[in-house]
PDB file of C-alpha atoms in Angstrom:
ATOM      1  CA  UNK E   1     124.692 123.836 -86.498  1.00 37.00           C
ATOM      2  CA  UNK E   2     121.054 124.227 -84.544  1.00 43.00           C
ATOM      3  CA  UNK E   3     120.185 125.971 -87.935  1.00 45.00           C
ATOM      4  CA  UNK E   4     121.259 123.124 -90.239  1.00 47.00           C
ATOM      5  CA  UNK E   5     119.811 120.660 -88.155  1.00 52.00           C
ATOM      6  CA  UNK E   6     116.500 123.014 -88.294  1.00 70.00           C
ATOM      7  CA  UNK E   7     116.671 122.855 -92.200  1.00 82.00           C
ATOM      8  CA  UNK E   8     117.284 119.345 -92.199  1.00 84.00           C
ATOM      9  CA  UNK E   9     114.567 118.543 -89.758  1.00 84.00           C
ATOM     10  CA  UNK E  10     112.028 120.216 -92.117  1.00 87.00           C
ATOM     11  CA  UNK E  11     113.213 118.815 -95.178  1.00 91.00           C
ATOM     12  CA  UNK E  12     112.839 115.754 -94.206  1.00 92.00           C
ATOM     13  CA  UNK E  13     109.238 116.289 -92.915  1.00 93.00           C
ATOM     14  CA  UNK E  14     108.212 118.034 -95.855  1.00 94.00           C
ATOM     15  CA  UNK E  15     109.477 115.030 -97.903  1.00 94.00           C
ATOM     16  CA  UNK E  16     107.890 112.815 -95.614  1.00 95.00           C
ATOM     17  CA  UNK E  17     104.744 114.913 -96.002  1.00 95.00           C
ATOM     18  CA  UNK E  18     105.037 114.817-100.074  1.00 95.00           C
ATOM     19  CA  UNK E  19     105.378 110.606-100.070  1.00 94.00           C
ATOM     20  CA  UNK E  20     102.308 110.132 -97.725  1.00 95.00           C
ATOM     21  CA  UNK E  21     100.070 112.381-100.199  1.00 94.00           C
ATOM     22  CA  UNK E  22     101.565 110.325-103.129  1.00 95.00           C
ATOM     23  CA  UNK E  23     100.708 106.852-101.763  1.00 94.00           C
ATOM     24  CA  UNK E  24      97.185 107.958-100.141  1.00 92.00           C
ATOM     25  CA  UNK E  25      96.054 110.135-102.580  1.00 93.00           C
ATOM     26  CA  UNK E  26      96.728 108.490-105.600  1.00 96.00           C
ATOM     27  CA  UNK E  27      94.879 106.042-107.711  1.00 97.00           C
ATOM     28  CA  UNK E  28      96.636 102.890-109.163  1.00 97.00           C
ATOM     29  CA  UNK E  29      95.116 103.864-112.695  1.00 95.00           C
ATOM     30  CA  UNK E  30      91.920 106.207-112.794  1.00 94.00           C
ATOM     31  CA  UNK E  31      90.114 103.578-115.196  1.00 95.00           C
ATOM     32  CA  UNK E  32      91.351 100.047-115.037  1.00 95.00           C
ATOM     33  CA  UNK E  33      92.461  99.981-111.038  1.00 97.00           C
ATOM     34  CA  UNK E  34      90.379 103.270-109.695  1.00 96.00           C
ATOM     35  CA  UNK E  35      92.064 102.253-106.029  1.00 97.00           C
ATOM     36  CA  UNK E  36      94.359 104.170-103.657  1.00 96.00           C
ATOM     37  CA  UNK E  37      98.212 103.221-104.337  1.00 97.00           C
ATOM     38  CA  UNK E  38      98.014 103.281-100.816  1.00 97.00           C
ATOM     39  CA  UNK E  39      95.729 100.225-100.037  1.00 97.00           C
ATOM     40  CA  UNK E  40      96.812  98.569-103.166  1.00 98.00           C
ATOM     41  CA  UNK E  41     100.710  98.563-101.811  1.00 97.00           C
ATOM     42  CA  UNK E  42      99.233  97.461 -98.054  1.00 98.00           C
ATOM     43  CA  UNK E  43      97.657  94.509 -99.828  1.00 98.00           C
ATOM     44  CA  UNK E  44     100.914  93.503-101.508  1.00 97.00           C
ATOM     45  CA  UNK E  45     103.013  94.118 -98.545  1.00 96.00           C
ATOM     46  CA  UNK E  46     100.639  91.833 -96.752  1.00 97.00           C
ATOM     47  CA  UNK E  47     100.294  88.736 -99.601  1.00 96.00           C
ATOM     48  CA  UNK E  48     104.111  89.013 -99.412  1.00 94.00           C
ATOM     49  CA  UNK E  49     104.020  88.427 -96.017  1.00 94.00           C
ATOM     50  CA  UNK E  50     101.458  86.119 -95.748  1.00 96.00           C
ATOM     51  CA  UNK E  51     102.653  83.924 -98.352  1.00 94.00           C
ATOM     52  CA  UNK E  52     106.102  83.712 -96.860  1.00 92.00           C
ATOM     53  CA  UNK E  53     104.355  82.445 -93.433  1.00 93.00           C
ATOM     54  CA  UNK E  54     102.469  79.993 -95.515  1.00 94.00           C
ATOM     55  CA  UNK E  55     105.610  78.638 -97.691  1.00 92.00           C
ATOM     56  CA  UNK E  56     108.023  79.039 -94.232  1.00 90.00           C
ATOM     57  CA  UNK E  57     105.756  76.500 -92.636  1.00 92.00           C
ATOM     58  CA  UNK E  58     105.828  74.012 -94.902  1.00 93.00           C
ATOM     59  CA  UNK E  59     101.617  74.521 -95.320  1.00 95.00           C
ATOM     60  CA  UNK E  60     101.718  75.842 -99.346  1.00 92.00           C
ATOM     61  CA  UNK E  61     100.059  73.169-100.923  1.00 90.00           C
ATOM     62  CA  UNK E  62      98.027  71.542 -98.159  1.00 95.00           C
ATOM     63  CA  UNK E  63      95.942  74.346 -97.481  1.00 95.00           C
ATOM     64  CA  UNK E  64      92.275  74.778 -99.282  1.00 96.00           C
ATOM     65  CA  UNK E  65      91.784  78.018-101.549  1.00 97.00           C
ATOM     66  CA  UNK E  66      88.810  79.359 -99.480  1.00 97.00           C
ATOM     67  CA  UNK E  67      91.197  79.442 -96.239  1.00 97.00           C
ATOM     68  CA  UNK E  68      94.259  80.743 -98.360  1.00 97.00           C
ATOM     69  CA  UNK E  69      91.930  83.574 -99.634  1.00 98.00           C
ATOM     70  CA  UNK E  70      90.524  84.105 -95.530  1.00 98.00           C
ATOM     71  CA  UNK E  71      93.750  83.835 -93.883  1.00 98.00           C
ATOM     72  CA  UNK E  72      94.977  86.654 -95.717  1.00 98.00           C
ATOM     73  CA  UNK E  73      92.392  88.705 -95.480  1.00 98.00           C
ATOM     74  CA  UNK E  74      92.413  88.214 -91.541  1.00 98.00           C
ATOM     75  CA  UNK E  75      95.923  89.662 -91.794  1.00 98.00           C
ATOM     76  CA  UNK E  76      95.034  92.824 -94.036  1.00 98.00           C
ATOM     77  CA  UNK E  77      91.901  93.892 -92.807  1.00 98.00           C
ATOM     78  CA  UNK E  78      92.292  92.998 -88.546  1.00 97.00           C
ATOM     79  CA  UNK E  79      93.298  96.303 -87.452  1.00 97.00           C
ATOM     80  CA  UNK E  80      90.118  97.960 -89.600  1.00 96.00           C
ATOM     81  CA  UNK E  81      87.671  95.715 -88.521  1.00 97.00           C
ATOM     82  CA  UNK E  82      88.578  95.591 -84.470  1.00 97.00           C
ATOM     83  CA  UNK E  83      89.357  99.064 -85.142  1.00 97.00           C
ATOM     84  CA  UNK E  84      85.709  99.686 -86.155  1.00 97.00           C
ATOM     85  CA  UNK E  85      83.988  96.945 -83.583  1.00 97.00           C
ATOM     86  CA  UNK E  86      86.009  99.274 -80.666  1.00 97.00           C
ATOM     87  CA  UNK E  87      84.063 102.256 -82.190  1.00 96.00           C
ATOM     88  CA  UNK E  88      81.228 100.590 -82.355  1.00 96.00           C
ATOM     89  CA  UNK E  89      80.779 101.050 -86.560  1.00 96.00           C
ATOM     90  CA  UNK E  90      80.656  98.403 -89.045  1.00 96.00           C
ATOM     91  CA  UNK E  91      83.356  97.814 -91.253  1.00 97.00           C
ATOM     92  CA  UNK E  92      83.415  98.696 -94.753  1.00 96.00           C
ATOM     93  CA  UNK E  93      84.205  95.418 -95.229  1.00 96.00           C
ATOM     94  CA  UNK E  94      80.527  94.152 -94.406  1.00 96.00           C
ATOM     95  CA  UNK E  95      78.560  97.075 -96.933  1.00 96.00           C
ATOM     96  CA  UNK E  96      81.030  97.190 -99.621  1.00 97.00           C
ATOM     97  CA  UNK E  97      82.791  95.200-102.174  1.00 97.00           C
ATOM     98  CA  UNK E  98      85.331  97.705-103.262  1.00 97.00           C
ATOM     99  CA  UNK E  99      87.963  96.380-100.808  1.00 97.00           C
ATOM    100  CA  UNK E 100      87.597  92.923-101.554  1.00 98.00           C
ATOM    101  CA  UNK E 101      87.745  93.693-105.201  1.00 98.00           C
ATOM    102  CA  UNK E 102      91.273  95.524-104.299  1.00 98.00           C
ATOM    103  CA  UNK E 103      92.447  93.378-102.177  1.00 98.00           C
ATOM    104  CA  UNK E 104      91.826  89.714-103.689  1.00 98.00           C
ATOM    105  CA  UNK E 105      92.854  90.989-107.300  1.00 98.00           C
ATOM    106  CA  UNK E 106      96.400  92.271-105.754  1.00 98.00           C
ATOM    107  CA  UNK E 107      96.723  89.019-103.358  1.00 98.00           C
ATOM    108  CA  UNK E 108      95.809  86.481-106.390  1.00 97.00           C
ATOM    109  CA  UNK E 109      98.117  87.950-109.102  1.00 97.00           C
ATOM    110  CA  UNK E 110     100.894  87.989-106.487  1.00 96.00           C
ATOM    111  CA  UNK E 111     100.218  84.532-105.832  1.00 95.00           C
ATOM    112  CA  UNK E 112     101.100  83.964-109.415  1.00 94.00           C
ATOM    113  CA  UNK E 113     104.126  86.051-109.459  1.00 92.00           C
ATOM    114  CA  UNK E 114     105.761  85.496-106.042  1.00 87.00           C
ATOM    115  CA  UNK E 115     107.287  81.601-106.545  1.00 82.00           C
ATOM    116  CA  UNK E 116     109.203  83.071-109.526  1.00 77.00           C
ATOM    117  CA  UNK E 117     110.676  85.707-107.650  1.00 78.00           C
ATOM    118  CA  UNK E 118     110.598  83.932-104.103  1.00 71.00           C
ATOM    119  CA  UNK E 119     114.543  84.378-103.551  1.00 63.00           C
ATOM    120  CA  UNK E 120     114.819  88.418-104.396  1.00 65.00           C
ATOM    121  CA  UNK E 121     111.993  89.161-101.404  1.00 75.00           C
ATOM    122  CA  UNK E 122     113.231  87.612 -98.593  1.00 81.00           C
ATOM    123  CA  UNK E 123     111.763  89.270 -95.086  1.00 83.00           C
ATOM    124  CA  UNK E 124     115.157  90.610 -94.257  1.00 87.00           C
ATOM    125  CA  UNK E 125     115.571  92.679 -97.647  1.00 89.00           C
ATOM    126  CA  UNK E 126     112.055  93.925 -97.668  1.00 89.00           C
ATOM    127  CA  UNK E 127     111.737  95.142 -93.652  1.00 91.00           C
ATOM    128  CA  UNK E 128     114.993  96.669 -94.105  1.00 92.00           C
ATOM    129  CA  UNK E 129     114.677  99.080 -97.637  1.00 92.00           C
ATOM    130  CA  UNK E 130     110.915  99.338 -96.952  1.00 92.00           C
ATOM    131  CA  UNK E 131     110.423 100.068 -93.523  1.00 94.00           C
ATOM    132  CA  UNK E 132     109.597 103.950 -94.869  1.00 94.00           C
ATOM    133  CA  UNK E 133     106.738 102.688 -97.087  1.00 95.00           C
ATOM    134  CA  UNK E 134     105.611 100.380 -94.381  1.00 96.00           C
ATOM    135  CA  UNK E 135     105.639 103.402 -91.728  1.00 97.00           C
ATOM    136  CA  UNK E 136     103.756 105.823 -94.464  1.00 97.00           C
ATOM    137  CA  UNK E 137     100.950 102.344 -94.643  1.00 97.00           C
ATOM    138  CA  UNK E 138     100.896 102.074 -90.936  1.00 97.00           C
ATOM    139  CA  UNK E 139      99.985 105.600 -89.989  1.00 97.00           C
ATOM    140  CA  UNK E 140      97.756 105.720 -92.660  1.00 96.00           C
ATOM    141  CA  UNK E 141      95.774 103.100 -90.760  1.00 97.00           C
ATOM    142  CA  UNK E 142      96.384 104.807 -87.660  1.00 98.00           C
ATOM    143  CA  UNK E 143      95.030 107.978 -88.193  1.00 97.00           C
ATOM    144  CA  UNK E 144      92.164 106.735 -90.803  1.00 96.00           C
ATOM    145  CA  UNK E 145      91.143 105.318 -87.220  1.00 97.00           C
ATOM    146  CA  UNK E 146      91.924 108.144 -84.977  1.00 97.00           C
ATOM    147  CA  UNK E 147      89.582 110.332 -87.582  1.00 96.00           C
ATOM    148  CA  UNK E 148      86.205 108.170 -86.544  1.00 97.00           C
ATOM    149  CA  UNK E 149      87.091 108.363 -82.972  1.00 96.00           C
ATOM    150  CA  UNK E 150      87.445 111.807 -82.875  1.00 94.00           C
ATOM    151  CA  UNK E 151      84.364 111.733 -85.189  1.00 94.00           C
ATOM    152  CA  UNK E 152      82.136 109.833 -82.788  1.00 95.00           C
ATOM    153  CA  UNK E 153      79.587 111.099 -81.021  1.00 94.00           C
ATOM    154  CA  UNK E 154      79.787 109.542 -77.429  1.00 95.00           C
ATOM    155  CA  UNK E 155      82.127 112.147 -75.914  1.00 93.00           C
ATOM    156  CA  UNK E 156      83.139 109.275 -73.867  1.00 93.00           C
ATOM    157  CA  UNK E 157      85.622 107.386 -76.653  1.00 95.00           C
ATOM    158  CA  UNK E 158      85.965 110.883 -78.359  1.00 94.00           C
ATOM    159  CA  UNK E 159      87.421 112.190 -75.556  1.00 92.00           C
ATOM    160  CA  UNK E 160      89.254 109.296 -74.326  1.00 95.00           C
ATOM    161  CA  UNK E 161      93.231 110.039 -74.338  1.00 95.00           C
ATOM    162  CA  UNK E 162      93.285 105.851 -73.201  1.00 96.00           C
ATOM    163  CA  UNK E 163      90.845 104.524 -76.220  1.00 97.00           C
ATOM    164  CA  UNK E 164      93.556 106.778 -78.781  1.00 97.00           C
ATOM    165  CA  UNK E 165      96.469 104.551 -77.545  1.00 97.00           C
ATOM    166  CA  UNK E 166      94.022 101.606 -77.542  1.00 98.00           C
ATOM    167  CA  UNK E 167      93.173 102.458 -81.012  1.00 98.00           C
ATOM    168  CA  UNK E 168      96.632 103.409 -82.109  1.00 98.00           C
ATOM    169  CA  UNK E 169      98.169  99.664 -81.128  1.00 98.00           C
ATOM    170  CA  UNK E 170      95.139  97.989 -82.339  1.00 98.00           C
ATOM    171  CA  UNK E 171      94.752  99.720 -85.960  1.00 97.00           C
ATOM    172  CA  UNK E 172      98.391  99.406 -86.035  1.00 97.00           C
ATOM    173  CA  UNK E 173      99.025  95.376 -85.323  1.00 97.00           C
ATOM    174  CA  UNK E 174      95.576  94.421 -85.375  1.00 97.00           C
ATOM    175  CA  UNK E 175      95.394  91.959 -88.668  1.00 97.00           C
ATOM    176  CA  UNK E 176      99.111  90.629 -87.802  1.00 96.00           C
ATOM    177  CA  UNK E 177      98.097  89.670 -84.535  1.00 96.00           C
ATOM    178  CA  UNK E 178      94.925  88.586 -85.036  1.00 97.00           C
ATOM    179  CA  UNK E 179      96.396  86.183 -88.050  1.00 97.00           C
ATOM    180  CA  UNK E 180      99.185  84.846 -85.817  1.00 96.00           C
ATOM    181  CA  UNK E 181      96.790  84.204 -82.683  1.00 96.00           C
ATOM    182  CA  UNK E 182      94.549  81.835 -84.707  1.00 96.00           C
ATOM    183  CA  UNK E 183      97.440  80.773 -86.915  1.00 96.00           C
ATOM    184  CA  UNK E 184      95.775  81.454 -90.339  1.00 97.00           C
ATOM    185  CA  UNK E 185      98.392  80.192 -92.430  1.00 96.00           C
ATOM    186  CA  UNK E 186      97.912  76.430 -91.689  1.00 96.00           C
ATOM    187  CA  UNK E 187      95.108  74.098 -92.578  1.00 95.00           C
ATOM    188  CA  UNK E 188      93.457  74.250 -89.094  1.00 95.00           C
ATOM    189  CA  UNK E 189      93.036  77.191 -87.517  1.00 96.00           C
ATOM    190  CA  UNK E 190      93.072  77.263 -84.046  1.00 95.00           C
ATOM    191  CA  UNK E 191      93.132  80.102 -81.159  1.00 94.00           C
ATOM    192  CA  UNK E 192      96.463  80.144 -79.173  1.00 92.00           C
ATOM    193  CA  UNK E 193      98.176  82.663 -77.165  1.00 92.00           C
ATOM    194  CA  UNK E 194      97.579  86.187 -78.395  1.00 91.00           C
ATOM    195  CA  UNK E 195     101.356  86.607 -80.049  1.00 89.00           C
ATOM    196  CA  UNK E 196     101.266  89.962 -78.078  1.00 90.00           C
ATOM    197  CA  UNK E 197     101.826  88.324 -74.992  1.00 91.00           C
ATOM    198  CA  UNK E 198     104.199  85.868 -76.028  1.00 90.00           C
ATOM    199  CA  UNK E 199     106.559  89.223 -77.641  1.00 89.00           C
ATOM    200  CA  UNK E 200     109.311  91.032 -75.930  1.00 91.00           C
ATOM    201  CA  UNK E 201     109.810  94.618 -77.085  1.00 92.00           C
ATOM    202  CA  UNK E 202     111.504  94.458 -80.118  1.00 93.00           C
ATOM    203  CA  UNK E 203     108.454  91.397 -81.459  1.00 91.00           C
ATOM    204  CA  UNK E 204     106.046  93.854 -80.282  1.00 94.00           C
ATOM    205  CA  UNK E 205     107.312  97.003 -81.872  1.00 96.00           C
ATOM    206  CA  UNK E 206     104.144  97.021 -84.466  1.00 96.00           C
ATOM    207  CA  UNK E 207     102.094  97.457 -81.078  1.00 97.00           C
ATOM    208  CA  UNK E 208     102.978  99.480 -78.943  1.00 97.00           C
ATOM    209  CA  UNK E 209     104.445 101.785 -81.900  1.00 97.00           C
ATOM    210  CA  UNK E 210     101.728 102.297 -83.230  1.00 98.00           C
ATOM    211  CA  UNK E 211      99.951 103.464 -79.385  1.00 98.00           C
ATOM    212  CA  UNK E 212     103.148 105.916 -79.304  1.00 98.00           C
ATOM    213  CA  UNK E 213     102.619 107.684 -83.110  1.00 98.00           C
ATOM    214  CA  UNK E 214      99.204 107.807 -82.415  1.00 97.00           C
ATOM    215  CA  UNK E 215      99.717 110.002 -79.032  1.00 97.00           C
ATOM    216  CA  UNK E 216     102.121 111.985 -81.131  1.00 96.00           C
ATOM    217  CA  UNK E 217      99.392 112.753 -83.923  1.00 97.00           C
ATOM    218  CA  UNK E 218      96.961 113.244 -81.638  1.00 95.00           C
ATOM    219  CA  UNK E 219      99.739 115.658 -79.466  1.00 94.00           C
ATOM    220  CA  UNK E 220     100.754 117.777 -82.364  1.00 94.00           C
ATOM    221  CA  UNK E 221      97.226 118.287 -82.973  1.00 93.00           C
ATOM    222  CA  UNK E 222      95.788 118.994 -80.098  1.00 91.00           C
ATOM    223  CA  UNK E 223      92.920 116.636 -80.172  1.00 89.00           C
ATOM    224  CA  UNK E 224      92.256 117.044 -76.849  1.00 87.00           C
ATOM    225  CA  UNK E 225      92.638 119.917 -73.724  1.00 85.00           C
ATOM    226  CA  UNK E 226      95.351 117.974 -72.200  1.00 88.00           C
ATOM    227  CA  UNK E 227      97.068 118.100 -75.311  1.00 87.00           C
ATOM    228  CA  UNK E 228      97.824 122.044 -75.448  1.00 85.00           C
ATOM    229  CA  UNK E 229      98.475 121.480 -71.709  1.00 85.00           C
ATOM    230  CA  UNK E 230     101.777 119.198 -73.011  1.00 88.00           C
ATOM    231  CA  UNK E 231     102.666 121.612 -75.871  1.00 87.00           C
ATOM    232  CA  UNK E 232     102.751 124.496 -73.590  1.00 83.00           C
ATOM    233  CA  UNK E 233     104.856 122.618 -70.660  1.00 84.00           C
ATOM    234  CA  UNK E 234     107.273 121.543 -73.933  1.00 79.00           C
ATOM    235  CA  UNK E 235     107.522 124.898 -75.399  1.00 73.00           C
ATOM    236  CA  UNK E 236     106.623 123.397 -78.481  1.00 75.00           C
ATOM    237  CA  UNK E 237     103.801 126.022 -78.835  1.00 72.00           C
ATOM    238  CA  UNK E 238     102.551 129.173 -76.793  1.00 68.00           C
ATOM    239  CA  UNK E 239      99.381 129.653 -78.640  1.00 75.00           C
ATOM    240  CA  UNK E 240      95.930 127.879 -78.456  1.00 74.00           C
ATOM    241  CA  UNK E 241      95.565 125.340 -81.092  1.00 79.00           C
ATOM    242  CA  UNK E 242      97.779 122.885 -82.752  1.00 86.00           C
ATOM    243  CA  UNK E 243     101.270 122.741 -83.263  1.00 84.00           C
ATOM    244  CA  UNK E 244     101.522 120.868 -86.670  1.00 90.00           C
ATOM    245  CA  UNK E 245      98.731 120.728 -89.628  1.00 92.00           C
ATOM    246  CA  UNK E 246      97.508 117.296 -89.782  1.00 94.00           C
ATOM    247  CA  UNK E 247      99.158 116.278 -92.587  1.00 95.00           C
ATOM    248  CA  UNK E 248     102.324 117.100 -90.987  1.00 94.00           C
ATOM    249  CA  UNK E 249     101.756 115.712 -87.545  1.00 95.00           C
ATOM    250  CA  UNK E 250     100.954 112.442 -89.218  1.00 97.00           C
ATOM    251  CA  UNK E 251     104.529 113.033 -91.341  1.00 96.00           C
ATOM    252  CA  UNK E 252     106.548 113.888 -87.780  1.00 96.00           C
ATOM    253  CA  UNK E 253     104.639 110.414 -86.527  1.00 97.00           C
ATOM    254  CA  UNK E 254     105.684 108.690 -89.724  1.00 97.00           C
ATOM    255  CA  UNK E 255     109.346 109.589 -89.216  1.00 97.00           C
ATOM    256  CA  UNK E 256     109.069 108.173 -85.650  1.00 97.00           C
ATOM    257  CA  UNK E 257     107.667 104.798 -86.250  1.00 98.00           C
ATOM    258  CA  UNK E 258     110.058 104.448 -89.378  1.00 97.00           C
ATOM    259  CA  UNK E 259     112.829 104.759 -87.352  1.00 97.00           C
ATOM    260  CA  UNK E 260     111.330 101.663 -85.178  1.00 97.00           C
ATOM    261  CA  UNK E 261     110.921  99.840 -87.594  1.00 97.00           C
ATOM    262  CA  UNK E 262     114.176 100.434 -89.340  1.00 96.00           C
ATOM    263  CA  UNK E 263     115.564  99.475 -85.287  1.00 96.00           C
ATOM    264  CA  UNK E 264     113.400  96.383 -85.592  1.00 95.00           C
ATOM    265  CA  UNK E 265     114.708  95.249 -88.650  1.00 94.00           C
ATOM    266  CA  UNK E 266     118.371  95.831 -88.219  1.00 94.00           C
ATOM    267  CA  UNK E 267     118.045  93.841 -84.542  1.00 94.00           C
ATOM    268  CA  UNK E 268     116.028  90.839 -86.039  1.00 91.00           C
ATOM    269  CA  UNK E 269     117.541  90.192 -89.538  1.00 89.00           C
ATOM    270  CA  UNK E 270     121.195  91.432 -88.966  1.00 88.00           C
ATOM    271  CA  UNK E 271     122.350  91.512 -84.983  1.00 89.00           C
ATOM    272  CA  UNK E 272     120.172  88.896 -84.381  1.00 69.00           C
ATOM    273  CA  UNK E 273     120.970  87.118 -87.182  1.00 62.00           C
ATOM    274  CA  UNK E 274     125.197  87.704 -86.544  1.00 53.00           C
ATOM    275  CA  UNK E 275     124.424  86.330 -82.186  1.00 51.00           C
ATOM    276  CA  UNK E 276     122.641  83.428 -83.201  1.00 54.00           C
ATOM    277  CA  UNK E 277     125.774  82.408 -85.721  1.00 53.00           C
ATOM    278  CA  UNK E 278     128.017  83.052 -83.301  1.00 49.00           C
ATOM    279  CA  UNK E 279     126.123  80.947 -80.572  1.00 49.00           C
ATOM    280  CA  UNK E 280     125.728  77.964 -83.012  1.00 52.00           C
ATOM    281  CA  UNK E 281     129.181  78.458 -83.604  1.00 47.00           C
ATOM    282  CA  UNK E 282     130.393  77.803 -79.680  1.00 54.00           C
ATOM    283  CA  UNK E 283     128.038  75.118 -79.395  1.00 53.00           C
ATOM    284  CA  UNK E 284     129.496  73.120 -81.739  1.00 52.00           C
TER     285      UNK E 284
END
């Protein structure tokens, strides 16, 4: 049984493994779209969401291109950019115009396409068959991040077990809370709460999920002392160095914070959705 489970464990991670070098390393089309599949499906993923916040509060329609166009790209690019004002770097965003390129061309021809198809992409069907795309997108961010932390040269930050969690949550949830904080989707912006504070666990999950898969990438690679420290205490590993390659440490994180969000998903569109029927149904 221990043995089956082994094989099964490892199957799964080497799948895992195989879709995250699919959807990072691939281009959409090496002439006509020369952009990762990877940040072209994260931009879709977030138009799709974005435009369902805009439609689901009665905004579409009353809200100028220019803060259409900004709103969304508040919500696709807020864990980068914090991510990279943390660090102390400037974002891409400011010296480049790839992403904007990528990002506006996939957010405008959705814009197009979405009202036809409105009813087929509902929030519940997409966070429950895609929460493994959306986990492969999320650690992509995450460790993208992790990478010019452990990069930087202040041993301070690259050294810092706290600033990786920090880091983690923020390059995880960073454009989703930023967006819902200032409430991009409406005509006039306007700085509330922080959503993060207003969430209970299961609102929250994109946070501090994405501080837990980051300590596990950074765990199973030993990017820091205290790290081999765990492995050792765990008997995960005996000998100095990392447990997992990178590429599979960021698979075994994958599998984790797929597995939240699959839990997030079934708890918000189906239980959730089944206790507040039922409660409706007393009440009346």
């Amino acid at each position: 049984m221990s043995i089956h489970s082994s094989s099964m464990a490892a199957a799964l991670l080497r799948g895992t493994a195989d879709l995250t070098q699919i959807i990072t390393q691939t281009l959409v089309h090496p002439i006509y779209f020369p952009y990762p599949l990877g940040l072209t499906l994260h931009a879709a993923r977030v138009s799709i969401a974005y435009q369902s916040n805009v439609r689901n509060t009665g905004n579409w329609g009353r809200i100028t291109w220019a803060t259409y166009l900004a709103g969304f790209l508040v919500m696709s690019w807020g864990g980068s950019v914090w991510s990279h004002i943390l660090l102390g770097l400037y974002p891409p965003q400011l010296y480049s115009v790839q992403p904007w390129i990528n990002y506006l061309s996939v957010h405008l021809l959705l814009t197009g396409i979405l009202p036809h198809i409105q009813a087929a992409i509902s929030p519940r069907i997409l966070d429950t068959l895609l929460f493994p795309i959306d986990s492969v997108l999320r650690l992509s961010s995450i460790t993208g991040s992790l990478s010019l932390l452990q990069a930087h040269p202040d041993p301070h930050l690259s050294q810092s077990l706290f600033l990786q969690l920090i880091i983690g949550a923020v390059a995880s949830a960073g454009g989703g809370v930023t967006a819902a904080t200032f409430d991009v989707w409406t005509p006039e912006w306007k700085f509330g709460t922080p959503v993060i504070l207003k969430s209970n666990w299961v609102g929250s999950v994109d946070v501090w999920g994405g501080a837990v898969t980051a300590f596990i990438y950074g765990l199973l690679t030993a990017s820091h002392p205290t790290h081999q420290h765990i492995l050792k205490s765990l008997s995960i590993t005996s000998q100095p160095g990392p447990a997992f390659t990178p590429l599979e440490a960021r698979a075994a994180a994958t599998i984790v914070l797929a597995v939240l969000f699959l839990w997030r998903a079934v708890v918000v569109h189906w239980i959730g959705k089944v206790v507040r029927k039922e409660a409706k149904e007393k009440t009346q």
